[in-house]
mmCIF file of C-alpha atoms and ligand atoms in Angstrom:
data_model
loop_
_atom_site.group_PDB
_atom_site.id
_atom_site.type_symbol
_atom_site.label_atom_id
_atom_site.label_comp_id
_atom_site.label_asym_id
_atom_site.label_seq_id
_atom_site.Cartn_x
_atom_site.Cartn_y
_atom_site.Cartn_z
ATOM 1 C CA UNK S 471 196.557 -100.677 148.499
ATOM 2 C CA UNK S 472 194.248 -99.418 145.739
ATOM 3 C CA UNK S 473 197.049 -99.518 142.926
ATOM 4 C CA UNK S 474 197.299 -102.998 143.484
ATOM 5 C CA UNK S 475 193.675 -103.872 142.581
ATOM 6 C CA UNK S 476 194.149 -101.951 139.191
ATOM 7 C CA UNK S 477 197.500 -103.416 138.195
ATOM 8 C CA UNK S 478 196.601 -106.726 138.748
ATOM 9 C CA UNK S 479 194.103 -109.042 136.853
ATOM 10 C CA UNK S 480 193.520 -111.018 140.144
ATOM 11 C CA UNK S 481 192.120 -110.786 142.922
ATOM 12 C CA UNK S 482 194.423 -111.467 145.953
ATOM 13 C CA UNK S 483 193.045 -114.166 148.672
ATOM 14 C CA UNK S 484 194.309 -114.044 152.504
ATOM 15 C CA UNK S 485 196.331 -116.521 153.930
ATOM 16 C CA UNK S 486 196.897 -116.009 157.524
ATOM 17 C CA UNK S 487 195.950 -112.588 156.977
ATOM 18 C CA UNK S 488 198.532 -111.702 153.996
ATOM 19 C CA UNK S 489 197.477 -111.339 150.838
ATOM 20 C CA UNK S 490 198.572 -113.595 148.251
ATOM 21 C CA UNK S 491 197.611 -114.236 144.489
ATOM 22 C CA UNK S 492 196.315 -117.289 143.100
ATOM 23 C CA UNK S 493 198.359 -118.226 139.676
ATOM 24 C CA UNK S 494 197.427 -120.853 137.780
ATOM 25 C CA UNK S 495 200.981 -121.239 136.247
ATOM 26 C CA UNK S 496 204.457 -119.177 135.457
ATOM 27 C CA UNK S 497 202.685 -117.693 132.120
ATOM 28 C CA UNK S 498 200.008 -116.108 134.388
ATOM 29 C CA UNK S 499 202.471 -114.561 136.755
ATOM 30 C CA UNK S 500 203.778 -113.114 133.435
ATOM 31 C CA UNK S 501 200.873 -111.776 131.960
ATOM 32 C CA UNK S 502 199.743 -110.048 135.441
ATOM 33 C CA UNK S 503 203.294 -108.491 135.896
ATOM 34 C CA UNK S 504 203.824 -107.380 131.877
ATOM 35 C CA UNK S 505 201.108 -105.203 130.894
ATOM 36 C CA UNK S 506 199.838 -105.844 127.514
ATOM 37 C CA UNK S 507 202.263 -103.940 125.527
ATOM 38 C CA UNK S 508 204.872 -106.104 127.098
ATOM 39 C CA UNK S 509 206.489 -103.526 129.379
ATOM 40 C CA UNK S 510 207.253 -104.474 132.920
ATOM 41 C CA UNK S 511 204.651 -102.601 135.728
ATOM 42 C CA UNK S 512 205.748 -100.630 138.508
ATOM 43 C CA UNK S 513 205.725 -102.316 142.188
ATOM 44 C CA UNK S 514 206.980 -105.094 144.341
ATOM 45 C CA UNK S 515 206.996 -109.183 143.850
ATOM 46 C CA UNK S 516 207.092 -110.505 147.115
ATOM 47 C CA UNK S 517 207.481 -114.476 147.903
ATOM 48 C CA UNK S 518 205.010 -115.737 150.145
ATOM 49 C CA UNK S 519 205.842 -118.937 152.035
ATOM 50 C CA UNK S 520 204.407 -120.867 155.295
ATOM 51 C CA UNK S 521 207.392 -119.058 157.251
ATOM 52 C CA UNK S 522 206.450 -115.759 156.049
ATOM 53 C CA UNK S 523 202.380 -116.159 156.734
ATOM 54 C CA UNK S 524 203.706 -117.208 160.494
ATOM 55 C CA UNK S 525 205.701 -114.315 160.897
ATOM 56 C CA UNK S 526 203.085 -111.832 159.841
ATOM 57 C CA UNK S 527 200.752 -113.077 161.905
ATOM 58 C CA UNK S 528 202.614 -111.780 165.078
ATOM 59 C CA UNK S 529 204.893 -109.242 163.523
ATOM 60 C CA UNK S 530 202.508 -106.164 161.737
ATOM 61 C CA UNK S 531 205.743 -104.979 159.791
ATOM 62 C CA UNK S 532 206.098 -107.977 157.908
ATOM 63 C CA UNK S 533 202.451 -108.238 157.179
ATOM 64 C CA UNK S 534 202.354 -104.581 156.154
ATOM 65 C CA UNK S 535 204.973 -105.141 153.719
ATOM 66 C CA UNK S 536 203.326 -108.419 151.850
ATOM 67 C CA UNK S 537 199.935 -106.621 151.874
ATOM 68 C CA UNK S 538 201.163 -103.491 149.951
ATOM 69 C CA UNK S 539 202.827 -105.520 147.695
ATOM 70 C CA UNK S 540 201.500 -105.693 144.139
ATOM 71 C CA UNK S 541 202.647 -108.925 143.366
ATOM 72 C CA UNK S 542 202.341 -111.387 146.155
ATOM 73 C CA UNK S 543 202.867 -114.995 144.794
ATOM 74 C CA UNK S 544 202.914 -118.558 146.312
ATOM 75 C CA UNK S 545 206.462 -119.921 146.730
ATOM 76 C CA UNK S 546 206.051 -122.404 149.168
ATOM 77 C CA UNK S 547 203.521 -125.614 148.812
ATOM 78 C CA UNK S 548 202.134 -125.004 152.008
ATOM 79 C CA UNK S 549 200.427 -121.659 150.654
ATOM 80 C CA UNK S 550 199.612 -123.239 147.753
ATOM 81 C CA UNK S 551 197.580 -125.934 149.548
ATOM 82 C CA UNK S 552 196.005 -123.107 151.486
ATOM 83 C CA UNK S 553 195.163 -120.909 148.412
ATOM 84 C CA UNK S 554 193.625 -124.004 146.988
ATOM 85 C CA UNK S 555 191.352 -124.883 150.338
ATOM 86 C CA UNK S 556 190.213 -121.485 149.723
ATOM 87 C CA UNK S 557 189.415 -121.316 146.015
ATOM 88 C CA UNK S 558 188.528 -124.745 145.512
ATOM 89 C CA UNK S 559 190.654 -125.012 142.218
ATOM 90 C CA UNK S 560 194.135 -126.105 141.489
ATOM 91 C CA UNK S 561 197.127 -123.618 141.549
ATOM 92 C CA UNK S 562 200.496 -123.252 140.768
ATOM 93 C CA UNK S 563 203.513 -122.860 143.169
ATOM 94 C CA UNK S 564 205.603 -120.159 141.806
ATOM 95 C CA UNK S 565 209.420 -120.362 142.328
ATOM 96 C CA UNK S 566 211.101 -117.063 142.840
ATOM 97 C CA UNK S 567 214.557 -118.426 141.722
ATOM 98 C CA UNK S 568 212.732 -119.237 138.407
ATOM 99 C CA UNK S 569 210.627 -116.225 138.271
ATOM 100 C CA UNK S 570 212.985 -113.695 138.393
ATOM 101 C CA UNK S 571 214.880 -114.743 135.403
ATOM 102 C CA UNK S 572 211.316 -115.422 133.237
ATOM 103 C CA UNK S 573 211.042 -111.497 133.966
ATOM 104 C CA UNK S 574 214.568 -110.577 133.131
ATOM 105 C CA UNK S 575 214.240 -112.645 129.767
ATOM 106 C CA UNK S 576 211.348 -110.934 128.791
ATOM 107 C CA UNK S 577 212.276 -107.457 129.761
ATOM 108 C CA UNK S 578 215.470 -107.625 127.933
ATOM 109 C CA UNK S 579 213.339 -107.249 124.539
ATOM 110 C CA UNK S 580 212.965 -103.664 125.958
ATOM 111 C CA UNK S 581 216.590 -103.329 127.076
ATOM 112 C CA UNK S 582 215.128 -102.610 130.778
ATOM 113 C CA UNK S 583 217.855 -101.177 133.091
ATOM 114 C CA UNK S 584 218.616 -103.715 135.679
ATOM 115 C CA UNK S 585 220.181 -103.307 139.161
ATOM 116 C CA UNK S 586 221.452 -106.330 141.177
ATOM 117 C CA UNK S 587 221.874 -106.134 144.710
ATOM 118 C CA UNK S 588 222.572 -108.868 147.082
ATOM 119 C CA UNK S 589 224.866 -112.063 147.824
ATOM 120 C CA UNK S 590 228.828 -112.093 148.183
ATOM 121 C CA UNK S 591 230.909 -110.063 145.957
ATOM 122 C CA UNK S 592 231.941 -112.905 143.855
ATOM 123 C CA UNK S 593 228.375 -114.178 143.512
ATOM 124 C CA UNK S 594 226.809 -111.121 141.973
ATOM 125 C CA UNK S 595 229.715 -110.832 140.359
ATOM 126 C CA UNK S 596 229.355 -113.979 138.144
ATOM 127 C CA UNK S 597 225.644 -113.427 138.342
ATOM 128 C CA UNK S 598 226.365 -109.938 136.305
ATOM 129 C CA UNK S 599 228.241 -111.948 134.018
ATOM 130 C CA UNK S 600 225.846 -114.634 133.457
ATOM 131 C CA UNK S 601 223.093 -112.251 132.829
ATOM 132 C CA UNK S 602 225.106 -109.756 130.905
ATOM 133 C CA UNK S 603 226.051 -112.628 128.379
ATOM 134 C CA UNK S 604 222.190 -113.607 128.002
ATOM 135 C CA UNK S 605 221.497 -110.397 126.740
ATOM 136 C CA UNK S 606 220.047 -108.498 129.883
ATOM 137 C CA UNK S 607 221.017 -104.967 130.124
ATOM 138 C CA UNK S 608 222.385 -105.079 133.776
ATOM 139 C CA UNK S 609 223.473 -101.068 134.771
ATOM 140 C CA UNK S 610 224.775 -101.966 137.966
ATOM 141 C CA UNK S 611 225.629 -104.425 140.481
ATOM 142 C CA UNK S 612 226.822 -104.400 144.228
ATOM 143 C CA UNK S 613 227.242 -107.012 147.242
ATOM 144 C CA UNK S 614 224.653 -107.455 150.074
ATOM 145 C CA UNK S 615 227.332 -106.683 152.591
ATOM 146 C CA UNK S 616 227.346 -103.050 152.289
ATOM 147 C CA UNK S 617 227.938 -100.738 155.645
ATOM 148 C CA UNK S 618 225.008 -98.465 154.804
ATOM 149 C CA UNK S 619 221.916 -97.971 152.826
ATOM 150 C CA UNK S 620 223.439 -95.147 151.271
ATOM 151 C CA UNK S 621 225.372 -96.882 149.109
ATOM 152 C CA UNK S 622 222.872 -98.505 147.240
ATOM 153 C CA UNK S 623 220.944 -95.314 146.729
ATOM 154 C CA UNK S 624 224.152 -93.812 145.509
ATOM 155 C CA UNK S 625 224.280 -96.697 142.874
ATOM 156 C CA UNK S 626 221.028 -96.410 142.010
ATOM 157 C CA UNK S 627 220.841 -92.800 141.577
ATOM 158 C CA UNK S 628 223.887 -93.234 138.867
ATOM 159 C CA UNK S 629 222.062 -95.962 137.010
ATOM 160 C CA UNK S 630 218.556 -95.037 137.448
ATOM 161 C CA UNK S 631 217.329 -99.009 137.073
ATOM 162 C CA UNK S 632 214.088 -99.923 135.632
ATOM 163 C CA UNK S 633 214.066 -103.332 137.395
ATOM 164 C CA UNK S 634 215.892 -103.870 140.718
ATOM 165 C CA UNK S 635 216.362 -107.537 141.956
ATOM 166 C CA UNK S 636 217.527 -107.496 145.997
ATOM 167 C CA UNK S 637 218.669 -110.785 146.949
ATOM 168 C CA UNK S 638 219.729 -110.473 150.748
ATOM 169 C CA UNK S 639 216.957 -112.774 152.192
ATOM 170 C CA UNK S 640 214.144 -111.586 153.836
ATOM 171 C CA UNK S 641 213.202 -109.706 155.555
ATOM 172 C CA UNK S 642 216.407 -107.322 154.592
ATOM 173 C CA UNK S 643 215.579 -107.557 151.126
ATOM 174 C CA UNK S 644 211.914 -106.234 151.253
ATOM 175 C CA UNK S 645 212.782 -103.324 153.746
ATOM 176 C CA UNK S 646 215.692 -102.123 151.355
ATOM 177 C CA UNK S 647 213.221 -102.415 148.528
ATOM 178 C CA UNK S 648 210.380 -100.200 150.240
ATOM 179 C CA UNK S 649 212.874 -97.704 150.787
ATOM 180 C CA UNK S 650 214.124 -97.248 147.100
ATOM 181 C CA UNK S 651 210.185 -97.861 145.737
ATOM 182 C CA UNK S 652 209.729 -94.100 147.674
ATOM 183 C CA UNK S 653 212.521 -92.931 145.267
ATOM 184 C CA UNK S 654 211.994 -94.926 142.174
ATOM 185 C CA UNK S 655 208.174 -95.334 141.961
ATOM 186 C CA UNK S 656 208.198 -96.666 138.582
ATOM 187 C CA UNK S 657 210.707 -99.599 138.652
ATOM 188 C CA UNK S 658 210.004 -103.026 139.066
ATOM 189 C CA UNK S 659 210.999 -104.915 142.137
ATOM 190 C CA UNK S 660 211.802 -108.304 143.250
ATOM 191 C CA UNK S 661 213.496 -110.109 146.477
ATOM 192 C CA UNK S 662 215.213 -112.935 145.415
ATOM 193 C CA UNK S 663 216.606 -114.366 148.427
ATOM 194 C CA UNK S 664 219.206 -117.037 147.962
ATOM 195 C CA UNK S 665 218.432 -117.105 144.268
ATOM 196 C CA UNK S 666 222.148 -115.527 142.818
ATOM 197 C CA UNK S 667 223.673 -118.589 144.789
ATOM 198 C CA UNK S 668 221.501 -120.877 143.182
ATOM 199 C CA UNK S 669 222.137 -119.508 139.612
ATOM 200 C CA UNK S 670 225.878 -119.327 140.049
ATOM 201 C CA UNK S 671 226.205 -122.490 141.588
ATOM 202 C CA UNK S 672 226.812 -121.948 144.994
ATOM 203 C CA UNK S 673 224.143 -123.319 146.452
ATOM 204 C CA UNK S 674 222.195 -126.451 144.554
ATOM 205 C CA UNK S 675 218.347 -126.697 144.016
ATOM 206 C CA UNK S 676 216.758 -129.834 144.644
ATOM 207 C CA UNK S 677 216.869 -132.474 142.022
ATOM 208 C CA UNK S 678 214.023 -132.114 139.463
ATOM 209 C CA UNK S 679 211.796 -135.227 141.183
ATOM 210 C CA UNK S 680 212.146 -133.486 144.634
ATOM 211 C CA UNK S 681 210.981 -130.580 143.061
ATOM 212 C CA UNK S 682 207.677 -132.520 141.192
ATOM 213 C CA UNK S 683 207.117 -134.357 144.783
ATOM 214 C CA UNK S 684 206.808 -130.717 146.324
ATOM 215 C CA UNK S 685 209.649 -131.551 148.410
ATOM 216 C CA UNK S 686 211.789 -128.736 147.744
ATOM 217 C CA UNK S 687 211.491 -127.747 151.210
ATOM 218 C CA UNK S 688 212.914 -130.803 152.870
ATOM 219 C CA UNK S 689 215.787 -130.745 150.354
ATOM 220 C CA UNK S 690 217.152 -127.639 151.620
ATOM 221 C CA UNK S 691 216.114 -128.442 154.793
ATOM 222 C CA UNK S 692 218.550 -131.636 155.161
ATOM 223 C CA UNK S 693 221.390 -129.392 152.840
ATOM 224 C CA UNK S 694 221.185 -126.492 155.197
ATOM 225 C CA UNK S 695 220.254 -127.873 158.810
ATOM 226 C CA UNK S 696 220.595 -124.502 160.470
ATOM 227 C CA UNK S 697 216.814 -124.475 158.419
ATOM 228 C CA UNK S 698 215.590 -126.904 161.009
ATOM 229 C CA UNK S 699 214.626 -124.910 163.503
ATOM 230 C CA UNK S 700 212.887 -122.438 160.989
ATOM 231 C CA UNK S 701 211.038 -125.555 159.391
ATOM 232 C CA UNK S 702 210.229 -126.578 162.929
ATOM 233 C CA UNK S 703 207.850 -123.649 163.308
ATOM 234 C CA UNK S 704 205.888 -125.006 160.325
ATOM 235 C CA UNK S 705 204.094 -127.682 162.128
ATOM 236 C CA UNK S 706 201.692 -124.400 163.401
ATOM 237 C CA UNK S 707 200.981 -123.556 159.654
ATOM 238 C CA UNK S 708 200.087 -127.202 159.276
ATOM 239 C CA UNK S 709 197.698 -127.138 162.366
ATOM 240 C CA UNK S 710 195.921 -123.798 161.048
ATOM 241 C CA UNK S 711 195.456 -125.459 157.459
ATOM 242 C CA UNK S 712 194.059 -128.460 158.874
ATOM 243 C CA UNK S 713 191.619 -126.668 160.825
ATOM 244 C CA UNK S 714 190.967 -124.491 158.013
ATOM 245 C CA UNK S 715 191.978 -121.311 160.156
ATOM 246 C CA UNK S 716 194.507 -119.455 157.602
HETATM 247 N N1 UDP R 2113 222.560 -111.736 152.604
HETATM 248 C C1 UDP R 2113 223.279 -110.538 151.711
HETATM 249 N N2 UDP R 2113 223.199 -109.954 153.104
HETATM 250 C C2 UDP R 2113 223.016 -109.863 154.471
HETATM 251 C C3 UDP R 2113 222.648 -111.316 154.313
HETATM 252 C C4 UDP R 2113 222.385 -112.216 153.265
HETATM 253 O O1 UDP R 2113 223.250 -110.535 150.328
HETATM 254 O O2 UDP R 2113 223.406 -108.938 154.854
HETATM 255 C C5 UDP R 2113 222.522 -112.934 151.252
HETATM 256 C C6 UDP R 2113 223.385 -114.230 151.377
HETATM 257 O O3 UDP R 2113 224.556 -113.978 150.799
HETATM 258 C C7 UDP R 2113 222.476 -115.233 150.305
HETATM 259 C C8 UDP R 2113 220.945 -114.410 150.625
HETATM 260 O O4 UDP R 2113 221.089 -113.213 151.066
HETATM 261 O O5 UDP R 2113 222.821 -114.946 149.063
HETATM 262 C C9 UDP R 2113 220.141 -115.095 151.708
HETATM 263 O O6 UDP R 2113 219.826 -116.261 151.077
HETATM 264 P P1 UDP R 2113 218.712 -116.878 152.020
HETATM 265 O O7 UDP R 2113 218.819 -118.652 151.498
HETATM 266 O O8 UDP R 2113 219.051 -117.258 153.322
HETATM 267 O O9 UDP R 2113 217.233 -116.780 151.744
HETATM 268 P P2 UDP R 2113 215.864 -116.665 151.655
HETATM 269 O O10 UDP R 2113 215.681 -117.509 150.249
HETATM 270 O O11 UDP R 2113 215.902 -117.968 152.746
HETATM 271 O O12 UDP R 2113 215.115 -115.530 152.120
#
């Protein structure tokens, strides 16, 4: 997409046919997402992990969503390794559940108007309370279990957000964001999966030691066995990585 090459100071690298920006640190992401004057840039930040790369190989819609996103970042050690294999330098995994909080912290200096959509009612309510207490200008929030997308559009049109954080899991959140982007082309959008649950303590992140060893995926799999089937597919990613076919 032409716009993405203008707004990003770094060029994407293709992993299995999808664009990923090779970030070296969290600060590197933030300087890419925010302009020099400190304002957030319009566009969508999307997390790319091995599961999404595999999905994109067979599913053109997933591929399109990622490739049209302005800020695709590697949120999965497998994708970081594949990027490093191609780029030949050390890169950083960007945890989406940390990035969105950094983005909101920075944008609160400008009192940016934030809309939260996703998770169960009590979880999004607690998320709103936490963020508001910490100086984020949340202008509206709603659970991700709505009947009709129109409900989201109605709320958005009454609060006019600068930033929309969608926590519905993939690909639901990305599909919702694509629709909202048409209406709010100057806003920044980010899909954050289960991050509202993590923030409110509904779901625990892996202890720091596991994170440092790049084993957060294993921790999640052990905690939520339904993920075993999702992770089993990842052997395919490992195979493609080892054969340098990504
Ligand atoms: N969720 C939602 N609406 C739905 C389905 C799920 O708001 O229709 C929420 C769910 O409550 C959870 C998040 O989306 O907070 C999904 O988290 P998950 O860990 O599955 O997403 P991932 O991080 O794996 O994309």
